[in-house]
Amino acid sequence: MGLLLKMCVYDDVLTTKVWSAYGDQLETSINEWYLWHGTSSSAAHNICMSDFKMRLAGSATGTLYGRGSYFAESITKADEYSKEEDGLYTVLLCRVLGGRVKYTADRNPDPDALTRECTQGESDCILGDRIKISGTYREFIVSGTPGARDPPS
């Protein structure tokens, strides 16, 4: 029988707090949040049509916290990841299930170890706390799990 881990709840996510004020309640006990995802218009269209592609995660931006889909509670941070197409910059507001969160405030995290923690370990996502170490923004990274791989192309 496996060891039952206590899940830490992050109920201070700014985007979620704002949207909850309008009556849309999420399940905070499993770390369900509203988060921003900056991207291009064409990538946003593809995401809306067929979900996030884990095989493409990190291919358009950096991978400070490992390969995965990067989300932010701050529109300013998401805007840094948006890409101009036809004069427009695109961000998506996404409903994200964080589940068991691997928190890190490391200035230079090991991206491979963090990815393994989510794909082979006990965690479902990464919370990189750049507020704590550099006064900027928190980033939320979903790497996918063995049961949630992309379907064959």
PDB file of C-alpha atoms in Angstrom:
ATOM      1  CA  MET A   1       0.000   0.000   0.000  1.00  0.00           C
ATOM      2  CA  GLY A   2       1.346   3.423  -0.973  1.00  0.00           C
ATOM      3  CA  LEU A   3       2.088   6.250   1.393  1.00  0.00           C
ATOM      4  CA  LEU A   4      -0.720   8.818   1.582  1.00  0.00           C
ATOM      5  CA  LEU A   5       0.699  12.318   1.178  1.00  0.00           C
ATOM      6  CA  LYS A   6      -0.921  15.421   2.614  1.00  0.00           C
ATOM      7  CA  MET A   7      -1.633  17.891  -0.159  1.00  0.00           C
ATOM      8  CA  CYS A   8      -0.729  21.540   0.381  1.00  0.00           C
ATOM      9  CA  VAL A   9      -3.513  23.851  -0.802  1.00  0.00           C
ATOM     10  CA  TYR A  10      -2.605  27.106  -2.584  1.00  0.00           C
ATOM     11  CA  ASP A  11      -5.739  29.198  -2.205  1.00  0.00           C
ATOM     12  CA  ASP A  12      -4.011  32.563  -2.656  1.00  0.00           C
ATOM     13  CA  VAL A  13      -3.804  32.495  -6.465  1.00  0.00           C
ATOM     14  CA  LEU A  14      -4.746  36.026  -7.507  1.00  0.00           C
ATOM     15  CA  THR A  15      -6.547  35.193 -10.747  1.00  0.00           C
ATOM     16  CA  THR A  16      -8.733  32.635  -8.990  1.00  0.00           C
ATOM     17  CA  LYS A  17      -9.559  35.018  -6.152  1.00  0.00           C
ATOM     18  CA  VAL A  18     -10.732  37.685  -8.611  1.00  0.00           C
ATOM     19  CA  TRP A  19     -12.896  35.301 -10.666  1.00  0.00           C
ATOM     20  CA  SER A  20     -14.336  33.723  -7.515  1.00  0.00           C
ATOM     21  CA  ALA A  21     -15.634  37.150  -6.537  1.00  0.00           C
ATOM     22  CA  TYR A  22     -17.950  36.876  -9.565  1.00  0.00           C
ATOM     23  CA  GLY A  23     -19.476  33.662  -8.244  1.00  0.00           C
ATOM     24  CA  ASP A  24     -17.437  31.089 -10.166  1.00  0.00           C
ATOM     25  CA  GLN A  25     -16.211  28.743  -7.440  1.00  0.00           C
ATOM     26  CA  LEU A  26     -13.382  26.331  -8.092  1.00  0.00           C
ATOM     27  CA  GLU A  27     -12.346  23.340  -6.006  1.00  0.00           C
ATOM     28  CA  THR A  28      -9.499  24.819  -3.970  1.00  0.00           C
ATOM     29  CA  SER A  29      -8.924  21.575  -2.036  1.00  0.00           C
ATOM     30  CA  ILE A  30      -7.384  20.073  -5.205  1.00  0.00           C
ATOM     31  CA  ASN A  31      -5.651  23.283  -6.300  1.00  0.00           C
ATOM     32  CA  GLU A  32      -7.961  24.201  -9.152  1.00  0.00           C
ATOM     33  CA  TRP A  33      -7.139  27.673 -10.447  1.00  0.00           C
ATOM     34  CA  TYR A  34      -7.771  30.210 -13.177  1.00  0.00           C
ATOM     35  CA  LEU A  35      -4.415  31.118 -14.720  1.00  0.00           C
ATOM     36  CA  TRP A  36      -3.177  33.037 -17.759  1.00  0.00           C
ATOM     37  CA  HIS A  37      -1.217  31.443 -20.611  1.00  0.00           C
ATOM     38  CA  GLY A  38       0.590  33.721 -23.059  1.00  0.00           C
ATOM     39  CA  THR A  39       0.940  32.407 -26.599  1.00  0.00           C
ATOM     40  CA  SER A  40       0.422  33.325 -30.252  1.00  0.00           C
ATOM     41  CA  SER A  41      -2.971  33.630 -31.926  1.00  0.00           C
ATOM     42  CA  SER A  42      -2.435  30.515 -34.041  1.00  0.00           C
ATOM     43  CA  ALA A  43      -1.212  28.474 -31.055  1.00  0.00           C
ATOM     44  CA  ALA A  44      -4.213  29.671 -29.014  1.00  0.00           C
ATOM     45  CA  HIS A  45      -6.513  28.459 -31.773  1.00  0.00           C
ATOM     46  CA  ASN A  46      -4.789  25.049 -31.768  1.00  0.00           C
ATOM     47  CA  ILE A  47      -4.980  24.828 -27.962  1.00  0.00           C
ATOM     48  CA  CYS A  48      -8.703  25.645 -28.037  1.00  0.00           C
ATOM     49  CA  MET A  49      -9.324  23.043 -30.730  1.00  0.00           C
ATOM     50  CA  SER A  50      -7.248  20.176 -29.314  1.00  0.00           C
ATOM     51  CA  ASP A  51      -5.852  21.087 -25.862  1.00  0.00           C
ATOM     52  CA  PHE A  52      -2.240  21.664 -24.822  1.00  0.00           C
ATOM     53  CA  LYS A  53       0.353  19.450 -26.517  1.00  0.00           C
ATOM     54  CA  MET A  54       2.900  18.209 -24.003  1.00  0.00           C
ATOM     55  CA  ARG A  55       5.314  17.254 -26.782  1.00  0.00           C
ATOM     56  CA  LEU A  56       5.463  20.965 -27.723  1.00  0.00           C
ATOM     57  CA  ALA A  57       5.729  22.225 -24.144  1.00  0.00           C
ATOM     58  CA  GLY A  58       8.662  24.575 -23.757  1.00  0.00           C
ATOM     59  CA  SER A  59       9.470  24.665 -27.468  1.00  0.00           C
ATOM     60  CA  ALA A  60       8.457  28.311 -27.922  1.00  0.00           C
ATOM     61  CA  THR A  61       9.873  29.716 -24.672  1.00  0.00           C
ATOM     62  CA  GLY A  62      12.390  28.884 -21.986  1.00  0.00           C
ATOM     63  CA  THR A  63      12.283  25.927 -19.661  1.00  0.00           C
ATOM     64  CA  LEU A  64      13.496  27.308 -16.330  1.00  0.00           C
ATOM     65  CA  TYR A  65      11.270  24.846 -14.453  1.00  0.00           C
ATOM     66  CA  GLY A  66      11.418  22.052 -17.027  1.00  0.00           C
ATOM     67  CA  ARG A  67       9.282  21.113 -19.992  1.00  0.00           C
ATOM     68  CA  GLY A  68       5.612  21.852 -19.575  1.00  0.00           C
ATOM     69  CA  SER A  69       2.837  24.321 -20.183  1.00  0.00           C
ATOM     70  CA  TYR A  70       3.567  27.560 -18.327  1.00  0.00           C
ATOM     71  CA  PHE A  71       0.811  29.559 -16.650  1.00  0.00           C
ATOM     72  CA  ALA A  72       0.758  32.726 -14.542  1.00  0.00           C
ATOM     73  CA  GLU A  73      -1.595  34.381 -12.101  1.00  0.00           C
ATOM     74  CA  SER A  74      -0.417  37.743 -13.411  1.00  0.00           C
ATOM     75  CA  ILE A  75      -1.520  38.988 -16.821  1.00  0.00           C
ATOM     76  CA  THR A  76       1.747  40.940 -16.941  1.00  0.00           C
ATOM     77  CA  LYS A  77       3.761  37.705 -16.722  1.00  0.00           C
ATOM     78  CA  ALA A  78       1.555  35.930 -19.285  1.00  0.00           C
ATOM     79  CA  ASP A  79       1.986  38.896 -21.628  1.00  0.00           C
ATOM     80  CA  GLU A  80       5.753  38.260 -21.590  1.00  0.00           C
ATOM     81  CA  TYR A  81       5.054  34.888 -23.242  1.00  0.00           C
ATOM     82  CA  SER A  82       2.513  36.163 -25.777  1.00  0.00           C
ATOM     83  CA  LYS A  83       3.655  36.402 -29.383  1.00  0.00           C
ATOM     84  CA  GLU A  84       2.640  39.051 -31.916  1.00  0.00           C
ATOM     85  CA  GLU A  85       0.695  37.817 -34.946  1.00  0.00           C
ATOM     86  CA  ASP A  86      -1.108  40.194 -37.289  1.00  0.00           C
ATOM     87  CA  GLY A  87      -0.684  43.032 -34.792  1.00  0.00           C
ATOM     88  CA  LEU A  88      -2.296  41.092 -31.918  1.00  0.00           C
ATOM     89  CA  TYR A  89      -0.860  39.583 -28.734  1.00  0.00           C
ATOM     90  CA  THR A  90      -2.799  36.641 -27.341  1.00  0.00           C
ATOM     91  CA  VAL A  91      -3.326  35.247 -23.843  1.00  0.00           C
ATOM     92  CA  LEU A  92      -5.723  32.535 -22.723  1.00  0.00           C
ATOM     93  CA  LEU A  93      -7.515  32.389 -19.388  1.00  0.00           C
ATOM     94  CA  CYS A  94      -7.355  28.699 -18.464  1.00  0.00           C
ATOM     95  CA  ARG A  95      -8.956  26.565 -15.811  1.00  0.00           C
ATOM     96  CA  VAL A  96      -6.037  24.527 -14.451  1.00  0.00           C
ATOM     97  CA  LEU A  97      -6.036  21.567 -12.097  1.00  0.00           C
ATOM     98  CA  GLY A  98      -2.829  21.808 -10.074  1.00  0.00           C
ATOM     99  CA  GLY A  99      -3.342  18.788  -7.838  1.00  0.00           C
ATOM    100  CA  ARG A 100      -0.236  17.970  -5.796  1.00  0.00           C
ATOM    101  CA  VAL A 101       2.107  20.933  -6.165  1.00  0.00           C
ATOM    102  CA  LYS A 102       5.901  20.826  -6.100  1.00  0.00           C
ATOM    103  CA  TYR A 103       6.857  24.243  -4.714  1.00  0.00           C
ATOM    104  CA  THR A 104      10.267  25.700  -5.474  1.00  0.00           C
ATOM    105  CA  ALA A 105      11.879  29.024  -4.663  1.00  0.00           C
ATOM    106  CA  ASP A 106      15.282  27.943  -5.976  1.00  0.00           C
ATOM    107  CA  ARG A 107      17.050  30.656  -7.943  1.00  0.00           C
ATOM    108  CA  ASN A 108      18.528  28.049 -10.324  1.00  0.00           C
ATOM    109  CA  PRO A 109      16.224  25.029 -10.224  1.00  0.00           C
ATOM    110  CA  ASP A 110      17.075  21.704 -11.882  1.00  0.00           C
ATOM    111  CA  PRO A 111      14.556  21.584 -14.758  1.00  0.00           C
ATOM    112  CA  ASP A 112      15.065  17.872 -15.476  1.00  0.00           C
ATOM    113  CA  ALA A 113      14.502  16.922 -11.835  1.00  0.00           C
ATOM    114  CA  LEU A 114      11.350  19.055 -11.669  1.00  0.00           C
ATOM    115  CA  THR A 115       9.967  17.494 -14.853  1.00  0.00           C
ATOM    116  CA  ARG A 116      10.658  13.999 -13.457  1.00  0.00           C
ATOM    117  CA  GLU A 117       8.901  14.955 -10.211  1.00  0.00           C
ATOM    118  CA  CYS A 118       5.744  15.613 -12.236  1.00  0.00           C
ATOM    119  CA  THR A 119       5.970  12.827 -14.793  1.00  0.00           C
ATOM    120  CA  GLN A 120       7.371  10.060 -12.582  1.00  0.00           C
ATOM    121  CA  GLY A 121       7.118  11.352  -9.011  1.00  0.00           C
ATOM    122  CA  GLU A 122       4.493  12.434  -6.529  1.00  0.00           C
ATOM    123  CA  SER A 123       3.676  15.883  -7.958  1.00  0.00           C
ATOM    124  CA  ASP A 124       1.210  17.024 -10.597  1.00  0.00           C
ATOM    125  CA  CYS A 125       2.604  20.509 -11.267  1.00  0.00           C
ATOM    126  CA  ILE A 126       5.367  22.938 -10.330  1.00  0.00           C
ATOM    127  CA  LEU A 127       4.912  26.296  -8.617  1.00  0.00           C
ATOM    128  CA  GLY A 128       8.015  28.399  -9.241  1.00  0.00           C
ATOM    129  CA  ASP A 129       7.991  31.262  -6.768  1.00  0.00           C
ATOM    130  CA  ARG A 130       9.867  34.103  -8.432  1.00  0.00           C
ATOM    131  CA  ILE A 131       8.164  36.566  -6.050  1.00  0.00           C
ATOM    132  CA  LYS A 132      10.111  35.121  -3.152  1.00  0.00           C
ATOM    133  CA  ILE A 133      13.505  35.101  -4.861  1.00  0.00           C
ATOM    134  CA  SER A 134      13.406  38.079  -7.219  1.00  0.00           C
ATOM    135  CA  GLY A 135      10.225  40.041  -6.494  1.00  0.00           C
ATOM    136  CA  THR A 136       8.570  39.276  -9.838  1.00  0.00           C
ATOM    137  CA  TYR A 137       5.851  36.631 -10.461  1.00  0.00           C
ATOM    138  CA  ARG A 138       4.876  33.067  -9.644  1.00  0.00           C
ATOM    139  CA  GLU A 139       4.803  30.561 -12.483  1.00  0.00           C
ATOM    140  CA  PHE A 140       2.734  27.370 -12.607  1.00  0.00           C
ATOM    141  CA  ILE A 141       3.975  24.551 -14.834  1.00  0.00           C
ATOM    142  CA  VAL A 142       1.984  21.484 -15.850  1.00  0.00           C
ATOM    143  CA  SER A 143       4.187  18.797 -17.378  1.00  0.00           C
ATOM    144  CA  GLY A 144       1.654  16.067 -17.958  1.00  0.00           C
ATOM    145  CA  THR A 145       1.484  12.638 -16.390  1.00  0.00           C
ATOM    146  CA  PRO A 146       1.913   9.118 -17.766  1.00  0.00           C
ATOM    147  CA  GLY A 147      -1.882   8.817 -18.081  1.00  0.00           C
ATOM    148  CA  ALA A 148      -2.291  12.130 -19.862  1.00  0.00           C
ATOM    149  CA  ARG A 149       0.032  11.913 -22.851  1.00  0.00           C
ATOM    150  CA  ASP A 150      -0.744  13.451 -26.222  1.00  0.00           C
ATOM    151  CA  PRO A 151      -2.663  11.222 -28.588  1.00  0.00           C
ATOM    152  CA  PRO A 152      -0.699  10.082 -31.665  1.00  0.00           C
ATOM    153  CA  SER A 153      -0.602  12.715 -34.429  1.00  0.00           C
TER     154      SER A 153
END
